[in-house]
Coordinates of C-alpha atoms in Angstrom, one line a residue:
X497 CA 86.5 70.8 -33.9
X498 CA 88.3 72.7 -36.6
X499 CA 91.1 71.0 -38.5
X500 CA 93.0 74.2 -37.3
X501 CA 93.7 73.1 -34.1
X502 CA 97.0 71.2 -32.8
X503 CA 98.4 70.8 -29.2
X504 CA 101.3 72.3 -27.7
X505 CA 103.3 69.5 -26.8
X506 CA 105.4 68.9 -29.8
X507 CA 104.9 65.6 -31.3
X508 CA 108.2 63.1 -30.7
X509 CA 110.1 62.0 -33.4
X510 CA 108.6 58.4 -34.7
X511 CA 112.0 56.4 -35.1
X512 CA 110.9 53.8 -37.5
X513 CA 111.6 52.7 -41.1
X514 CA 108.2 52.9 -42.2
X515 CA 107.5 54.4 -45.5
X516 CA 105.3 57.3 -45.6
X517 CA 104.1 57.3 -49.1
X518 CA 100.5 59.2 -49.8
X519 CA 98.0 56.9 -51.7
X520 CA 94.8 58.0 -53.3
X521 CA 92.6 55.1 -53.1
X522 CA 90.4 54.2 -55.7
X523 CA 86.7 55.6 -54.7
X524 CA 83.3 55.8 -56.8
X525 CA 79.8 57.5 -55.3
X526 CA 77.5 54.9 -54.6
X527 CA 74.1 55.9 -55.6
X528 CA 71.8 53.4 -53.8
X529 CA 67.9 53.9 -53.3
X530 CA 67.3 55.3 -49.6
X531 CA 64.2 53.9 -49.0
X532 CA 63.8 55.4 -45.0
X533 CA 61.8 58.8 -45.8
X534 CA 63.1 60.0 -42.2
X535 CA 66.6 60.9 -43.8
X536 CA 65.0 61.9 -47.2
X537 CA 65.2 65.5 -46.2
X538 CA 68.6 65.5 -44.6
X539 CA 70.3 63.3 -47.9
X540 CA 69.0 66.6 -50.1
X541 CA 69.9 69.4 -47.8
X542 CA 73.8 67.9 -48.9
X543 CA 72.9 68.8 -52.8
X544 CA 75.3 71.7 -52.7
X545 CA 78.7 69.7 -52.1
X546 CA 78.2 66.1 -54.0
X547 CA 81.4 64.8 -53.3
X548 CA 82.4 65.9 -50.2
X549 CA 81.9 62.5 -48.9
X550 CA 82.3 59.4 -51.3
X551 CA 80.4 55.9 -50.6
X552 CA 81.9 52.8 -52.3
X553 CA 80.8 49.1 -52.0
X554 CA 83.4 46.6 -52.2
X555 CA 82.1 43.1 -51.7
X556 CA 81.2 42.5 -47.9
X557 CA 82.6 46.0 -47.3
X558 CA 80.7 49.5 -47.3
X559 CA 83.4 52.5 -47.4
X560 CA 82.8 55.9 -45.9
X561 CA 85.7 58.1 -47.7
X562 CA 85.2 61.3 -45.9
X563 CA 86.5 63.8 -48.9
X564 CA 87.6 67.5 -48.1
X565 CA 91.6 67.1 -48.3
X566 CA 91.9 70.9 -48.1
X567 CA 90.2 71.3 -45.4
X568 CA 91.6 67.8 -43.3
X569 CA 88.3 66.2 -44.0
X570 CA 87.0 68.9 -41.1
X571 CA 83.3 67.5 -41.0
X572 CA 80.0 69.9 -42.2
X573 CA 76.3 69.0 -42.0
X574 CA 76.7 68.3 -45.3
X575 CA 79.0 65.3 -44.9
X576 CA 76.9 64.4 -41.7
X577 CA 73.5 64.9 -43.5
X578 CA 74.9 62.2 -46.4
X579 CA 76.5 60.0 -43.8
X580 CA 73.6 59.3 -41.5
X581 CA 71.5 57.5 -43.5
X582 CA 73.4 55.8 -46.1
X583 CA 74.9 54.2 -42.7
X584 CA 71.8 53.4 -41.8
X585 CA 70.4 52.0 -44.8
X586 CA 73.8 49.9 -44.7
X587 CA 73.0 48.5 -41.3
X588 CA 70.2 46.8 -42.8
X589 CA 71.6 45.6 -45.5
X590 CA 72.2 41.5 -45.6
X591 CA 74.9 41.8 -47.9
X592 CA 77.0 44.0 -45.9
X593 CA 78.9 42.8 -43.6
X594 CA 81.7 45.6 -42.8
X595 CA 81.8 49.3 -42.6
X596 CA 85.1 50.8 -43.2
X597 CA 85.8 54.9 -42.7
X598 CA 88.7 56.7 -44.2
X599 CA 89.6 60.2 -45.0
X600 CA 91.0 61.2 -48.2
X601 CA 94.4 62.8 -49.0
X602 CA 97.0 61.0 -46.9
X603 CA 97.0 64.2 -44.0
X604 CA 93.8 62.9 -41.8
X605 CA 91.2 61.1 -41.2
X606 CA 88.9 63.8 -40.0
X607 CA 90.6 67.0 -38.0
X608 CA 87.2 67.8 -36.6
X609 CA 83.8 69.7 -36.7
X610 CA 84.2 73.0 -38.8
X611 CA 83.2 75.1 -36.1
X612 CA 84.3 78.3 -37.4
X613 CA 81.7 78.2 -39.7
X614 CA 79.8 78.5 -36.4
X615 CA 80.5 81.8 -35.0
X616 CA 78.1 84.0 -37.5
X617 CA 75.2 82.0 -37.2
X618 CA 72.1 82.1 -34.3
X619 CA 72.8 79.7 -31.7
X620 CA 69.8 77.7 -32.3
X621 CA 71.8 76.4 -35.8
X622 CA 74.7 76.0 -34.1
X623 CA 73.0 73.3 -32.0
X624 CA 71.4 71.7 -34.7
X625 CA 74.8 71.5 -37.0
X626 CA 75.9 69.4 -33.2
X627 CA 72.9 67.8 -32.6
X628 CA 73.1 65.9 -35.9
X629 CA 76.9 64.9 -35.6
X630 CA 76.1 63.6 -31.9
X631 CA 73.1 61.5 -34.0
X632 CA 75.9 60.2 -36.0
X633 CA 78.3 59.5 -33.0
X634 CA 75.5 57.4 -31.7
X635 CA 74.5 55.4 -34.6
X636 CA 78.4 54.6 -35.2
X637 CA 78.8 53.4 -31.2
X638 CA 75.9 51.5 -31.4
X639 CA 76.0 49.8 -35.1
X640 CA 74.9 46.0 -35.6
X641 CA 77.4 45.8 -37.6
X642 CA 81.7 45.9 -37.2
X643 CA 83.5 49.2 -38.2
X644 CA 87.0 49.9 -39.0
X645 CA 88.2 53.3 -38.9
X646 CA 91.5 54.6 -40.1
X647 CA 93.5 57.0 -38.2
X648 CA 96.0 58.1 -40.5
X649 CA 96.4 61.5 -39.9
X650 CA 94.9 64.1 -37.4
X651 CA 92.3 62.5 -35.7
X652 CA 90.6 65.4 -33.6
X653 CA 87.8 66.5 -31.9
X654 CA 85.0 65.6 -34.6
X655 CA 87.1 63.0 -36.2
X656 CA 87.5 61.6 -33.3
X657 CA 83.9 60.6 -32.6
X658 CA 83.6 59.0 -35.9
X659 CA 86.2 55.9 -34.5
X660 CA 86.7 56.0 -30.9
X661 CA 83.3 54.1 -30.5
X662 CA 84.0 51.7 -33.2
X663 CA 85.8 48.5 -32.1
X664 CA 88.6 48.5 -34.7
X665 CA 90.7 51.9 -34.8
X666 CA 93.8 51.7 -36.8
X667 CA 96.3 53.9 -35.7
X668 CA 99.6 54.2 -38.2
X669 CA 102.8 56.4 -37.9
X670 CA 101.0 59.5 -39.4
X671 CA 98.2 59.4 -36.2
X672 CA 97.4 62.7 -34.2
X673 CA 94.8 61.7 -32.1
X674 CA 93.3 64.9 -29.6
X675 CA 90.0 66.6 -28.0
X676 CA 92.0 69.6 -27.9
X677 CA 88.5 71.5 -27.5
X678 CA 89.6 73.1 -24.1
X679 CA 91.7 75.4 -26.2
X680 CA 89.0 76.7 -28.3
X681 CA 86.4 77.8 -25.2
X682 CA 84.3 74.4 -25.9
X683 CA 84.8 70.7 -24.0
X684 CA 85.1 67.6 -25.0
X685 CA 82.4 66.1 -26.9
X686 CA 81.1 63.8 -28.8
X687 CA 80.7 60.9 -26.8
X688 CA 84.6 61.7 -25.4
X689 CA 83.4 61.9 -21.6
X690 CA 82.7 58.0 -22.5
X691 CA 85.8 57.0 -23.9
X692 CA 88.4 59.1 -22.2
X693 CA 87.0 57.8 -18.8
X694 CA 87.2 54.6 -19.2
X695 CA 91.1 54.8 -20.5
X696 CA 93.9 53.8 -17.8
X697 CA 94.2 55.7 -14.7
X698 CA 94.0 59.2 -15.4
X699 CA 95.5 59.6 -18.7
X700 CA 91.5 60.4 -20.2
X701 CA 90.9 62.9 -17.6
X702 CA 94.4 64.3 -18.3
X703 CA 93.9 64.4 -22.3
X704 CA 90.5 66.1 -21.6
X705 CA 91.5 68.6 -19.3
X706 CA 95.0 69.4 -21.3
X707 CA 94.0 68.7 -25.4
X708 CA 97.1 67.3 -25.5
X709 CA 97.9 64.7 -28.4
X710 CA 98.9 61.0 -28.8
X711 CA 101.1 60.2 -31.8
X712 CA 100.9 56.3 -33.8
X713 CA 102.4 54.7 -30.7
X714 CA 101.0 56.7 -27.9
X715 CA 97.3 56.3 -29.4
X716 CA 98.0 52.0 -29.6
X717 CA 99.7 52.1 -25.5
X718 CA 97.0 54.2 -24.6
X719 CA 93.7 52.5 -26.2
X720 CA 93.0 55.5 -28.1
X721 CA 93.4 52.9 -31.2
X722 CA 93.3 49.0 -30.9
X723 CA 95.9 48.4 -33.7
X724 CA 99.1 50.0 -35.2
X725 CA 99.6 49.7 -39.5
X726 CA 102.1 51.1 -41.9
X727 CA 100.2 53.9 -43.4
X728 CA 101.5 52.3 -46.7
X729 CA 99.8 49.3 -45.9
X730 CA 95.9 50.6 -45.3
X731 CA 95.4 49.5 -48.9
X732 CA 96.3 46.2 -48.9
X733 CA 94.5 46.0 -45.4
X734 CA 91.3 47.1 -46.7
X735 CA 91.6 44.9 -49.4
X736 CA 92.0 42.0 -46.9
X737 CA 89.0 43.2 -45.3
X738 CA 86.6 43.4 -48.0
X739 CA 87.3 39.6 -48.8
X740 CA 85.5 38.7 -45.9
X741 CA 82.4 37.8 -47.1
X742 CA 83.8 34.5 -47.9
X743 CA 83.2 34.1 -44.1
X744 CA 80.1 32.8 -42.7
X745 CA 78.1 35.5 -41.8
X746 CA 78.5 36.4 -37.9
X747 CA 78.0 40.3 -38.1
X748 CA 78.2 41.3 -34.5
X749 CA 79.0 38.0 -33.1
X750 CA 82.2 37.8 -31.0
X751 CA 83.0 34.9 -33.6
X752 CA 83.1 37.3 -36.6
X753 CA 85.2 40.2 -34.4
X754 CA 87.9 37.6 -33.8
X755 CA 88.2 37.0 -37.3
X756 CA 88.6 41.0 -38.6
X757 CA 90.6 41.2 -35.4
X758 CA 93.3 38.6 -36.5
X759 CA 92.7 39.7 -40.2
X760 CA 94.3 43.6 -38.6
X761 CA 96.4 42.0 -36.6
X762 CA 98.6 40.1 -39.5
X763 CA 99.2 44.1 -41.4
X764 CA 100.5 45.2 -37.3
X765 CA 104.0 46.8 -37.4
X766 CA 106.8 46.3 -34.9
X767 CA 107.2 48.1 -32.1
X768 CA 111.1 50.3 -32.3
X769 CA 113.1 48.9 -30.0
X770 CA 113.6 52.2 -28.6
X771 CA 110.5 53.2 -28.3
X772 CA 109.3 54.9 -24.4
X773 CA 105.4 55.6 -24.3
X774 CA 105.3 59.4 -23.5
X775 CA 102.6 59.0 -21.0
X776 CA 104.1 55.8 -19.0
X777 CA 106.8 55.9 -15.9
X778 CA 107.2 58.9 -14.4
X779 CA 105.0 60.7 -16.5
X780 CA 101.8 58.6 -15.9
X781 CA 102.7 58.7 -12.2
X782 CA 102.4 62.4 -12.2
X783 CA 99.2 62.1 -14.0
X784 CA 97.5 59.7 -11.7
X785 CA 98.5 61.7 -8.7
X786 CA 97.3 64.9 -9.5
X787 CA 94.3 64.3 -11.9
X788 CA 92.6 62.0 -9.3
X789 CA 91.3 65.3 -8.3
X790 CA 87.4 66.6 -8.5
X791 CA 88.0 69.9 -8.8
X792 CA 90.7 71.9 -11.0
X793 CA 91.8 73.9 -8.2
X794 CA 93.1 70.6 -6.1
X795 CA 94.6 69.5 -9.6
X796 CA 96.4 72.4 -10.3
X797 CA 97.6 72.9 -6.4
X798 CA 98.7 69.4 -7.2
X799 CA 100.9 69.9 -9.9
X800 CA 102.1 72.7 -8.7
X801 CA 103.6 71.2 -5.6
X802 CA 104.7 68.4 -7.7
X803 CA 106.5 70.9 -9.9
X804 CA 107.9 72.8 -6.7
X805 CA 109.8 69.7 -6.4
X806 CA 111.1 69.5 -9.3
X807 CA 109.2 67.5 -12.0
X808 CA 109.4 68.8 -15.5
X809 CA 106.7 67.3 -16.7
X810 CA 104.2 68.9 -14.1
X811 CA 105.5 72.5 -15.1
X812 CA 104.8 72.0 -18.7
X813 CA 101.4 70.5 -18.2
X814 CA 100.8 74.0 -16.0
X815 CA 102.1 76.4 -19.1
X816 CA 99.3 73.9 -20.8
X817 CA 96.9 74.4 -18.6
X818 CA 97.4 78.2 -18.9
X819 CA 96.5 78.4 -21.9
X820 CA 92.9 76.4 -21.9
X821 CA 89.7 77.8 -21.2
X822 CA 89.4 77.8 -17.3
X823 CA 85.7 76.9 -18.0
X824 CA 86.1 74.4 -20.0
X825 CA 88.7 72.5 -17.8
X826 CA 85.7 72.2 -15.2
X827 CA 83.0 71.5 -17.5
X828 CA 85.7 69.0 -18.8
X829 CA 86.3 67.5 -15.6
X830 CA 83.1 67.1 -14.7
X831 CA 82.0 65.7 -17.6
X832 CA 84.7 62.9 -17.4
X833 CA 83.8 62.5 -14.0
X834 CA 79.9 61.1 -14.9
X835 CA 81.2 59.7 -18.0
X836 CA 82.7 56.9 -16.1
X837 CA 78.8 56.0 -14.3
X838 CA 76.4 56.1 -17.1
X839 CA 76.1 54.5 -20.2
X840 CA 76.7 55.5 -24.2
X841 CA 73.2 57.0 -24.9
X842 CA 72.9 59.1 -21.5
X843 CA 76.4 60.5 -22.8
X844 CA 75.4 61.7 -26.3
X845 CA 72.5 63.0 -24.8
X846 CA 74.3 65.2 -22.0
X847 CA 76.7 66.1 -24.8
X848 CA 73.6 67.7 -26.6
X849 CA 72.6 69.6 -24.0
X850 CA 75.9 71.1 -23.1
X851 CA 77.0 71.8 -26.4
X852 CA 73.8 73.8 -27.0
X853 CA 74.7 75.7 -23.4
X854 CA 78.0 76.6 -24.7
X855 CA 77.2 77.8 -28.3
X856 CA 75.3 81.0 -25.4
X857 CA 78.7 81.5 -23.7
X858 CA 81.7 84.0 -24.6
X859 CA 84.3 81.9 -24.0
X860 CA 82.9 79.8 -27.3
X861 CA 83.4 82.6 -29.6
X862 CA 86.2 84.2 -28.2
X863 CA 88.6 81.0 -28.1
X864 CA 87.3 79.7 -31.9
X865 CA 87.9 83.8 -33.2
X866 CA 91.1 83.8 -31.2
X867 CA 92.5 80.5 -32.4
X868 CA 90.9 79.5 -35.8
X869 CA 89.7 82.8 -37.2
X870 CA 93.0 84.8 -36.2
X871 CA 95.4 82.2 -36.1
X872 CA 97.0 83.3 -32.5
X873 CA 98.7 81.4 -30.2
X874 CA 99.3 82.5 -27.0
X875 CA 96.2 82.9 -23.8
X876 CA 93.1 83.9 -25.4
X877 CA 90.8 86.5 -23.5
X878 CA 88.9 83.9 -21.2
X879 CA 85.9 84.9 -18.7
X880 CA 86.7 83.9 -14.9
X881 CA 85.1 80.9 -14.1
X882 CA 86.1 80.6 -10.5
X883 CA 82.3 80.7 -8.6
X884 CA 80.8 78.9 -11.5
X885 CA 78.8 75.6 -10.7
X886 CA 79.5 73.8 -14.1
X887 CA 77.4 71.0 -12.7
X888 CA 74.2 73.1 -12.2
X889 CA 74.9 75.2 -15.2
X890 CA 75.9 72.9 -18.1
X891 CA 73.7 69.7 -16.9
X892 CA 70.0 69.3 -16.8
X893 CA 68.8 69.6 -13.3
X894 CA 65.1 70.7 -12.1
X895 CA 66.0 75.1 -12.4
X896 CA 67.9 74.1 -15.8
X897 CA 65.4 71.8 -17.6
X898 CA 65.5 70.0 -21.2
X899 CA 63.7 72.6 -23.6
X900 CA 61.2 71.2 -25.7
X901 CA 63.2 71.3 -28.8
X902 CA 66.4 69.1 -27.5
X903 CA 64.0 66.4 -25.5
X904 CA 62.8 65.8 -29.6
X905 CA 66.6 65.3 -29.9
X906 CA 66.3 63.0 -27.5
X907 CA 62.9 61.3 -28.5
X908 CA 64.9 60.2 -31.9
X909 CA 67.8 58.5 -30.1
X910 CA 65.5 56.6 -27.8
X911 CA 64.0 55.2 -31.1
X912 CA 67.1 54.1 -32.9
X913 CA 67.5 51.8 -30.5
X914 CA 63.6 50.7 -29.6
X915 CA 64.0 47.4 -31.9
X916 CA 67.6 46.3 -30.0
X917 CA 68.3 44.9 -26.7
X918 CA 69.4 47.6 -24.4
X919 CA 72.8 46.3 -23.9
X920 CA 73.6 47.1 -27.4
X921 CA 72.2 50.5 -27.2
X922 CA 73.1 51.9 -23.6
X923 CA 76.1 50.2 -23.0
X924 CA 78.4 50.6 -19.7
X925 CA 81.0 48.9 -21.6
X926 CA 82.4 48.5 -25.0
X927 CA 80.9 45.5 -26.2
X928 CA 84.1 44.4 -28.0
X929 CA 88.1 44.8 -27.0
X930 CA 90.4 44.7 -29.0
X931 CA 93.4 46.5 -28.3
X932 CA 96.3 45.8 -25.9
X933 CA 95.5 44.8 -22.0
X934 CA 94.2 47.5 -19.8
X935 CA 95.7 48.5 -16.5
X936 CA 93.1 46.9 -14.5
X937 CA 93.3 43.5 -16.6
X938 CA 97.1 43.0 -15.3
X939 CA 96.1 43.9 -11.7
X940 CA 93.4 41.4 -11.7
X941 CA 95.9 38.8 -12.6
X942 CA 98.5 39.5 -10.1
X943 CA 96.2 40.1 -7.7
X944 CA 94.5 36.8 -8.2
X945 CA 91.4 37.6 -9.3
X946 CA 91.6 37.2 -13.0
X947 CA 90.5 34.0 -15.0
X948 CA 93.6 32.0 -15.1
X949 CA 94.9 33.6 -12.0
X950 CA 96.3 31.6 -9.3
X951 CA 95.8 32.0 -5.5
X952 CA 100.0 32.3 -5.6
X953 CA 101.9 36.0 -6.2
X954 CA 103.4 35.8 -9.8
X955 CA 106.6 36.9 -10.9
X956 CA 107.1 39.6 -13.7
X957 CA 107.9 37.2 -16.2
X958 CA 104.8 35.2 -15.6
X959 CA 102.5 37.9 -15.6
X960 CA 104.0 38.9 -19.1
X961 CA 104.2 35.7 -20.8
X962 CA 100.4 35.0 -19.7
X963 CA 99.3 38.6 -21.3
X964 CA 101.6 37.6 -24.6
X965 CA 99.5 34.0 -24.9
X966 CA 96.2 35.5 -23.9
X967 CA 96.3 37.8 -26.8
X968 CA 98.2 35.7 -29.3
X969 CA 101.7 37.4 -28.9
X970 CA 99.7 40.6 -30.3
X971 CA 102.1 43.5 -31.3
X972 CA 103.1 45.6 -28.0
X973 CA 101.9 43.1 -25.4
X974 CA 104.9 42.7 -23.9
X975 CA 106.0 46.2 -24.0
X976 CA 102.8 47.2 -22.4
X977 CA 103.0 44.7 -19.5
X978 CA 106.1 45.4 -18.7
X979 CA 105.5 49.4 -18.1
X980 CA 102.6 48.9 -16.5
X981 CA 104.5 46.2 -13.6
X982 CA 107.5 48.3 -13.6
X983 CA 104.9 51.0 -12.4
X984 CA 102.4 49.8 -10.4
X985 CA 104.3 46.3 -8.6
X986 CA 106.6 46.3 -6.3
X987 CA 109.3 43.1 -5.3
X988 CA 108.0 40.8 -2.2
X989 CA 110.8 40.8 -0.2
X990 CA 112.5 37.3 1.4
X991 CA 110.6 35.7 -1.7
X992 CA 111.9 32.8 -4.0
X993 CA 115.2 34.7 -4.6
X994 CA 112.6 37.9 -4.7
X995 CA 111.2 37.5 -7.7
X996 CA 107.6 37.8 -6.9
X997 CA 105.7 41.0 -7.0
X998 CA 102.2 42.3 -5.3
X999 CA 100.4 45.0 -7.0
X1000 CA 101.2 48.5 -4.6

């Protein structure tokens, strides 16, 4: 995704007394031997812009510091030729224990994929510029070793595939996280279908259908991130970070995750009192009702009735769904859909193989020209995609096979992983979690079927006090519990003064 891209919803207000101060952090090219003759190639193909990503090494830390400022650290195969194997090299390295990834110039972390540069070249080197940054994608979900990534700024599209794998995400009050791709003619990639469809409810089907964005606060309440810093403090965070060597050496143990995760979780800001998550109450209710859909027509008949009747928030998600690439909302959809069944390393593989589908179809270069290279705004020129079978068409099936070229692709990823068990490298599940409770985790408990949960309906206050100790009184627990049961419970009537609630 370009860095050129924003949603239409306007971002709300952050009404907080954080400082907002932009800090150049200290960086110096690392220049270590890369002994695996695989990358060799790839490493020199970078020659042309040296310092468009900088590598540091700062005790048990390794730093990525992606390094195009002008252009929001929008990724190149230049960036992604030098990343891949000095990340590699780095996961076999005894002496490092952390990998940190930040983006330079205080505006993002990484916008996205510079697809304009895209649109005048053969098709065939289109899909090897995405090929390579899905290779990345993969390697970063499926690292040995803990990464931190640091949202401050636009995190979109692109950027967003370098952290919403990792198991620490900071978010801060400069975040804009989106996979606004459905406005450009392309879909969600990068390993999205994954994430977004395993977020609460509907809200990842929603933010893949729409592109629309989550701000500091929205990204921590929704999962996008798993913590919430001051911008202003990253620096001192990171230097907390690197003086974890001083730790016994659990890389990838739960042991050692617990210890980066408190180590985050002391630099966490406070929630404003006044704060409302955008996509909660009635909002998410709208969401959940009409996304539940497999097909875009029943969602948009959906929101339609439910804007019929008067809710504001289905009409403006209509106008937004106006403006998106009709076939992209299916391919979207779709994607989501299987996202949620199989496991990391089927998804960057179908994400290869769609990608290289798209870079044949109009819509791709009329939405990018429209939006990036012209700068418009309004609906772009998009084909009719009414009687088209996105499943058929953009997934391999036996008329629409794997060319020869791709299952290569596919060969490689098969044998990063052929030394690791195969729950590390084709995961159903996150291996780690560290971000606020999840939907389902609160109706386990008051349904009873959560450790720790009694055969006896709770009360609200129970239910929230038991999240708050379960995850050490962590920053927005309590908030977060309490949206979700004011949502999704309901008051047992003739009840111990009704107090208890049942999950509805």
């Amino acid at each position: 995704m370009s860095a050129a891209i924003y949603s239409a919803r306007r971002l709300l207000p952050l009404r907080s007394s954080w400082s907002r101060p932009v800090t150049t952090a200290w960086s110096m090219p690392l220049r270590a031997k890369i002994s695996n003759p695989l990358f060799l190639a790839k490493a020199e193909m970078a020659t042309s812009a040296p310092d468009d990503v900088l590598f540091e090494v700062n005790r048990a830390a390794r730093i990525v510091n992606l390094n195009r400022p002008r252009k929001l650290n929008a990724l190149n195969e230049s960036m992604i030729s030098k990343m891949t194997p000095r990340i590699t090299e780095w996961a076999k390295s005894d002496t490092a224990k952390l990998l940190i990834i930040r983006g330079e110039g205080g505006k993002a972390l990484c916008a996205g994929g510079d697809v304009a540069a895209l649109l005048n070249i053969p098709a065939t080197e289109s899909t090897t510029f995405f090929t390579k940054e899905y290779a990345l994608d993969y390697i970063l979900a499926t690292y040995p070793k803990p990464i931190v990534t640091f949202m401050d700024g636009i995190t979109m599209g692109g950027g967003a595939g370098l952290c919403m794998h990792t198991p620490f995400r900071i978010a801060t009050e400069k975040t804009a996280f989106a996979m606004p791709e459905t406005l450009i003619g392309f879909y969600p990639d990068v390993g999205a279908s994954f994430f977004l469809s395993r977020l609460d409810g509907e809200l990842g089907t929603y933010l893949a259908v729409t592109g629309e964005r989550l701000n500091g606060f929205d990204a921590y309440f929704a999962g996008a991130a798993t913590h919430l810093v001051p911008s202003a403090k990253l620096k001192d965070l990171e230097a907390r970070l690197t003086e974890l060597d001083t730790v016994e050496d659990f890389t990838g143990s739960s042991k050692y995750n617990a210890v980066i995760n408190n180590a985050i979780d002391d630099f966490q800001a406070d929630v404003p009192a006044d704060y409302k998550f955008f996509y909660g109450g009635d909002n998410r209710k709208t969401i959940d009702a009409c996304f539940k859909f497999e097909t875009m027509e029943e969602i948009t008949e959906a929101l339609t009735r439910a804007a019929g009747a008067g809710d504001e928030f289905a009409k403006s998600t209509l106008d937004t769904i106006n403006l998106r690439c009709p076939l992209s909302m299916k391919v979207a959809l779709a994607a989501v859909r299987k996202g949620k069944t199989i496991d990391i390393l089927e998804t960057i593989k179908d994400d290869m193989f769609i990608a290289a589908k798209f870079m044949t179809e109009p819509d791709f270069h009329t939405g990018v020209s429209y939006r990036l290279v012209e700068k418009e705004t309004g609906r772009a020129n998009w084909q009719d995609a009414t009687n088209i079978d996105v499943v058929r068409k953009f997934w391999p099936n036996g008329t629409n096979g794997v060319p020869e070229s791709l299952q290569a692709e596919f060969d490689k990823l098969d044998q990063l992983g052929q030394d690791r068990p195969a729950d590390q490298v084709a995961y159903k599940e996150y291996p780690f979690h560290n971000g606020l409770p999840t939907e389902k985790e609160v109706e386990q408990f008051v349904l009873g079927e959560a450790r720790n949960s009694g055969p006896f309906l709770p009360t609200k206050e129970e239910v929230v006090e038991y999240f708050v100790t379960e995850y050490r009184d962590k920053i927005g627990v309590r908030e977060k519990v309490a949206e979700i049961l004011d949502r999704k419970t309901q008051i047992v009537k003739g009840h111990e003064d009704e107090q208890l609630i049942n999950w509805v």
